[in-house]
């Protein structure tokens, strides 16, 4: 579904991604793990069109999307939930969700998807008219995910969904990520909690200083001594 070939991405003169290649098959959950600043968020921003690769190819369902405008990429079926949630604070929960569907014209489909979002996140239904800025961190994360789903993505990019949340909420969010995947949405997940990410992902890539240094099935990486030492708090 997604194929990244040898991309190089820069912030000014600083090279953030160095010849990165990876692939995601339809229906998978693939996770990127690695230290802060390794280039994981940069990878998501490059796929969603917020950053342009200097060289290399990004193919989505066989079409080249490297360097396309972010809005065209959303139209093609890729939604990005950025790190730090980024909800529109002075708009209501409902307005935020409606904005997620701004490129769609199918009124009946939008209504149906709104109901699906409320099923996944009953808390949002309770807070419908509330200003988003007054929600708790966990509720804002739910809203950011719900808003992304309103674009009806086939590929969902999730950046640090557990960041700053209480452990109980993190569990809940991850359960919902699995539910979203079961409905047929492919997921590329960036997550600092490597144990949790590997527990729900099919495959994983380990990113270090802008390069992929290791990849494999999640269960293989979970038992790898090298990964345990570096990322899973094991010895």
GROMACS .gro file of C-alpha atoms in nm:
model
  235
    1UNK     CA    1   0.000   0.000   0.000
    2UNK     CA    2   0.282   0.238   0.092
    3UNK     CA    3   0.636   0.210  -0.035
    4UNK     CA    4   0.911   0.448   0.065
    5UNK     CA    5   1.234   0.416  -0.132
    6UNK     CA    6   1.560   0.575  -0.027
    7UNK     CA    7   1.423   0.911   0.090
    8UNK     CA    8   1.640   1.193   0.221
    9UNK     CA    9   1.470   1.473   0.413
   10UNK     CA   10   1.627   1.792   0.550
   11UNK     CA   11   1.532   2.065   0.796
   12UNK     CA   12   1.738   2.348   0.650
   13UNK     CA   13   2.092   2.209   0.642
   14UNK     CA   14   2.024   1.930   0.890
   15UNK     CA   15   1.954   1.592   0.738
   16UNK     CA   16   1.671   1.429   0.932
   17UNK     CA   17   1.621   1.114   0.720
   18UNK     CA   18   1.910   0.939   0.546
   19UNK     CA   19   1.818   0.697   0.270
   20UNK     CA   20   1.513   0.550   0.443
   21UNK     CA   21   1.315   0.269   0.277
   22UNK     CA   22   1.012   0.089   0.418
   23UNK     CA   23   0.687  -0.067   0.307
   24UNK     CA   24   0.340  -0.123   0.450
   25UNK     CA   25   0.091  -0.377   0.325
   26UNK     CA   26  -0.279  -0.314   0.326
   27UNK     CA   27  -0.446  -0.403   0.658
   28UNK     CA   28  -0.125  -0.399   0.866
   29UNK     CA   29  -0.030  -0.205   1.176
   30UNK     CA   30   0.334  -0.108   1.132
   31UNK     CA   31   0.518   0.078   1.407
   32UNK     CA   32   0.832   0.292   1.408
   33UNK     CA   33   1.028   0.278   1.731
   34UNK     CA   34   1.340   0.467   1.832
   35UNK     CA   35   1.466   0.742   2.058
   36UNK     CA   36   1.331   1.097   2.051
   37UNK     CA   37   1.476   1.291   1.759
   38UNK     CA   38   1.553   0.974   1.559
   39UNK     CA   39   1.338   1.090   1.266
   40UNK     CA   40   1.013   0.902   1.329
   41UNK     CA   41   0.782   1.207   1.323
   42UNK     CA   42   0.969   1.341   1.021
   43UNK     CA   43   0.881   1.021   0.838
   44UNK     CA   44   0.506   1.071   0.903
   45UNK     CA   45   0.523   1.439   0.805
   46UNK     CA   46   0.694   1.344   0.479
   47UNK     CA   47   0.429   1.083   0.395
   48UNK     CA   48   0.145   1.328   0.469
   49UNK     CA   49   0.299   1.606   0.258
   50UNK     CA   50   0.400   1.844   0.539
   51UNK     CA   51   0.765   1.795   0.444
   52UNK     CA   52   0.912   1.738   0.099
   53UNK     CA   53   1.181   1.475   0.042
   54UNK     CA   54   1.501   1.602  -0.127
   55UNK     CA   55   1.533   1.270  -0.304
   56UNK     CA   56   1.377   0.925  -0.309
   57UNK     CA   57   1.028   0.800  -0.384
   58UNK     CA   58   0.705   0.765  -0.187
   59UNK     CA   59   0.447   0.546  -0.356
   60UNK     CA   60   0.094   0.511  -0.223
   61UNK     CA   61  -0.113   0.242  -0.396
   62UNK     CA   62   0.135   0.263  -0.684
   63UNK     CA   63   0.111   0.642  -0.725
   64UNK     CA   64   0.395   0.878  -0.649
   65UNK     CA   65   0.302   1.120  -0.366
   66UNK     CA   66   0.646   1.253  -0.263
   67UNK     CA   67   0.618   1.633  -0.268
   68UNK     CA   68   0.241   1.645  -0.334
   69UNK     CA   69   0.035   1.902  -0.140
   70UNK     CA   70  -0.092   1.777   0.196
   71UNK     CA   71  -0.453   1.833   0.099
   72UNK     CA   72  -0.422   1.613  -0.215
   73UNK     CA   73  -0.273   1.341   0.002
   74UNK     CA   74  -0.571   1.356   0.240
   75UNK     CA   75  -0.798   1.329  -0.064
   76UNK     CA   76  -0.616   1.013  -0.170
   77UNK     CA   77  -0.696   0.846   0.163
   78UNK     CA   78  -0.412   0.925   0.407
   79UNK     CA   79  -0.488   1.099   0.740
   80UNK     CA   80  -0.227   1.216   0.991
   81UNK     CA   81  -0.286   1.259   1.366
   82UNK     CA   82   0.009   1.480   1.465
   83UNK     CA   83   0.205   1.466   1.786
   84UNK     CA   84   0.056   1.684   2.058
   85UNK     CA   85  -0.302   1.641   1.934
   86UNK     CA   86  -0.352   1.988   1.776
   87UNK     CA   87  -0.729   2.019   1.810
   88UNK     CA   88  -0.895   2.351   1.721
   89UNK     CA   89  -0.924   2.470   2.081
   90UNK     CA   90  -1.194   2.737   2.042
   91UNK     CA   91  -1.423   2.518   1.832
   92UNK     CA   92  -1.663   2.258   1.968
   93UNK     CA   93  -1.601   1.884   1.955
   94UNK     CA   94  -1.865   1.853   1.684
   95UNK     CA   95  -1.711   2.131   1.472
   96UNK     CA   96  -1.368   1.967   1.496
   97UNK     CA   97  -1.515   1.640   1.369
   98UNK     CA   98  -1.700   1.813   1.086
   99UNK     CA   99  -1.373   1.977   0.979
  100UNK     CA  100  -1.222   1.631   0.945
  101UNK     CA  101  -1.472   1.565   0.665
  102UNK     CA  102  -1.420   1.899   0.484
  103UNK     CA  103  -1.306   1.735   0.158
  104UNK     CA  104  -1.606   1.502   0.143
  105UNK     CA  105  -1.937   1.562  -0.032
  106UNK     CA  106  -2.127   1.245   0.068
  107UNK     CA  107  -2.364   1.374   0.338
  108UNK     CA  108  -2.510   1.034   0.426
  109UNK     CA  109  -2.161   0.880   0.453
  110UNK     CA  110  -2.042   1.166   0.674
  111UNK     CA  111  -2.337   1.117   0.909
  112UNK     CA  112  -2.265   0.742   0.924
  113UNK     CA  113  -1.896   0.800   0.999
  114UNK     CA  114  -1.983   1.054   1.267
  115UNK     CA  115  -2.190   0.782   1.436
  116UNK     CA  116  -1.900   0.537   1.405
  117UNK     CA  117  -1.670   0.789   1.575
  118UNK     CA  118  -1.920   0.821   1.863
  119UNK     CA  119  -1.929   0.443   1.895
  120UNK     CA  120  -1.549   0.427   1.916
  121UNK     CA  121  -1.531   0.731   2.147
  122UNK     CA  122  -1.854   0.760   2.353
  123UNK     CA  123  -1.686   1.035   2.558
  124UNK     CA  124  -1.693   1.264   2.252
  125UNK     CA  125  -2.069   1.226   2.221
  126UNK     CA  126  -2.105   1.342   2.582
  127UNK     CA  127  -1.887   1.647   2.509
  128UNK     CA  128  -2.033   1.735   2.168
  129UNK     CA  129  -2.096   2.108   2.222
  130UNK     CA  130  -1.800   2.162   2.452
  131UNK     CA  131  -1.504   2.374   2.339
  132UNK     CA  132  -1.218   2.142   2.250
  133UNK     CA  133  -0.964   2.344   2.445
  134UNK     CA  134  -1.144   2.256   2.769
  135UNK     CA  135  -1.118   1.878   2.716
  136UNK     CA  136  -0.868   1.665   2.908
  137UNK     CA  137  -0.555   1.541   2.728
  138UNK     CA  138  -0.708   1.198   2.674
  139UNK     CA  139  -1.029   1.344   2.532
  140UNK     CA  140  -0.829   1.568   2.298
  141UNK     CA  141  -0.638   1.262   2.175
  142UNK     CA  142  -0.970   1.086   2.108
  143UNK     CA  143  -1.093   1.394   1.923
  144UNK     CA  144  -0.777   1.420   1.710
  145UNK     CA  145  -0.816   1.053   1.613
  146UNK     CA  146  -1.190   1.090   1.552
  147UNK     CA  147  -1.131   1.396   1.334
  148UNK     CA  148  -0.874   1.206   1.125
  149UNK     CA  149  -1.121   0.918   1.079
  150UNK     CA  150  -1.383   1.160   0.944
  151UNK     CA  151  -1.170   1.194   0.630
  152UNK     CA  152  -1.237   0.820   0.576
  153UNK     CA  153  -0.869   0.729   0.548
  154UNK     CA  154  -0.742   0.398   0.418
  155UNK     CA  155  -0.405   0.472   0.580
  156UNK     CA  156  -0.391   0.638   0.922
  157UNK     CA  157  -0.065   0.793   1.048
  158UNK     CA  158  -0.056   0.818   1.428
  159UNK     CA  159   0.219   1.019   1.597
  160UNK     CA  160   0.273   0.945   1.970
  161UNK     CA  161  -0.092   0.876   2.062
  162UNK     CA  162   0.000   0.786   2.422
  163UNK     CA  163   0.202   1.099   2.493
  164UNK     CA  164   0.121   1.254   2.830
  165UNK     CA  165  -0.173   1.024   2.903
  166UNK     CA  166  -0.248   0.825   3.217
  167UNK     CA  167  -0.171   0.449   3.183
  168UNK     CA  168  -0.539   0.350   3.194
  169UNK     CA  169  -0.623   0.589   2.909
  170UNK     CA  170  -0.325   0.469   2.709
  171UNK     CA  171  -0.463   0.117   2.726
  172UNK     CA  172  -0.798   0.241   2.605
  173UNK     CA  173  -0.648   0.439   2.315
  174UNK     CA  174  -0.448   0.136   2.203
  175UNK     CA  175  -0.754  -0.085   2.220
  176UNK     CA  176  -0.931   0.167   1.993
  177UNK     CA  177  -0.635   0.167   1.750
  178UNK     CA  178  -0.679  -0.210   1.718
  179UNK     CA  179  -1.054  -0.162   1.662
  180UNK     CA  180  -0.988   0.095   1.386
  181UNK     CA  181  -0.747  -0.149   1.223
  182UNK     CA  182  -1.005  -0.430   1.237
  183UNK     CA  183  -1.245  -0.218   1.033
  184UNK     CA  184  -0.992  -0.226   0.749
  185UNK     CA  185  -0.781   0.086   0.809
  186UNK     CA  186  -0.405   0.037   0.767
  187UNK     CA  187  -0.199   0.209   1.038
  188UNK     CA  188   0.152   0.351   1.058
  189UNK     CA  189   0.222   0.420   1.425
  190UNK     CA  190   0.498   0.622   1.589
  191UNK     CA  191   0.505   0.552   1.962
  192UNK     CA  192   0.755   0.608   2.243
  193UNK     CA  193   0.611   0.318   2.444
  194UNK     CA  194   0.786   0.047   2.241
  195UNK     CA  195   0.643  -0.243   2.444
  196UNK     CA  196   0.290  -0.130   2.380
  197UNK     CA  197   0.351  -0.050   2.013
  198UNK     CA  198   0.505  -0.392   1.948
  199UNK     CA  199   0.218  -0.564   2.129
  200UNK     CA  200  -0.036  -0.444   1.870
  201UNK     CA  201   0.178  -0.411   1.555
  202UNK     CA  202   0.235  -0.674   1.287
  203UNK     CA  203   0.579  -0.541   1.199
  204UNK     CA  204   0.819  -0.277   1.323
  205UNK     CA  205   1.108  -0.065   1.202
  206UNK     CA  206   1.373   0.066   1.440
  207UNK     CA  207   1.490   0.418   1.355
  208UNK     CA  208   1.821   0.560   1.479
  209UNK     CA  209   1.954   0.902   1.379
  210UNK     CA  210   1.756   0.915   1.057
  211UNK     CA  211   1.826   0.560   0.944
  212UNK     CA  212   1.640   0.232   0.973
  213UNK     CA  213   1.874  -0.001   1.158
  214UNK     CA  214   1.648  -0.300   1.209
  215UNK     CA  215   1.311  -0.429   1.095
  216UNK     CA  216   1.106  -0.741   1.140
  217UNK     CA  217   0.792  -0.899   1.278
  218UNK     CA  218   0.691  -0.752   1.611
  219UNK     CA  219   0.727  -1.077   1.802
  220UNK     CA  220   1.084  -1.124   1.669
  221UNK     CA  221   1.181  -0.773   1.779
  222UNK     CA  222   1.014  -0.817   2.119
  223UNK     CA  223   1.241  -1.112   2.195
  224UNK     CA  224   1.558  -0.957   2.045
  225UNK     CA  225   1.815  -0.891   2.319
  226UNK     CA  226   1.941  -0.579   2.140
  227UNK     CA  227   1.590  -0.428   2.127
  228UNK     CA  228   1.512  -0.529   2.485
  229UNK     CA  229   1.822  -0.349   2.609
  230UNK     CA  230   1.774  -0.035   2.405
  231UNK     CA  231   1.399   0.017   2.400
  232UNK     CA  232   1.205  -0.222   2.622
  233UNK     CA  233   1.373  -0.157   2.954
  234UNK     CA  234   1.490  -0.519   2.969
  235UNK     CA  235   1.840  -0.653   3.037
   0.00000   0.00000   0.00000
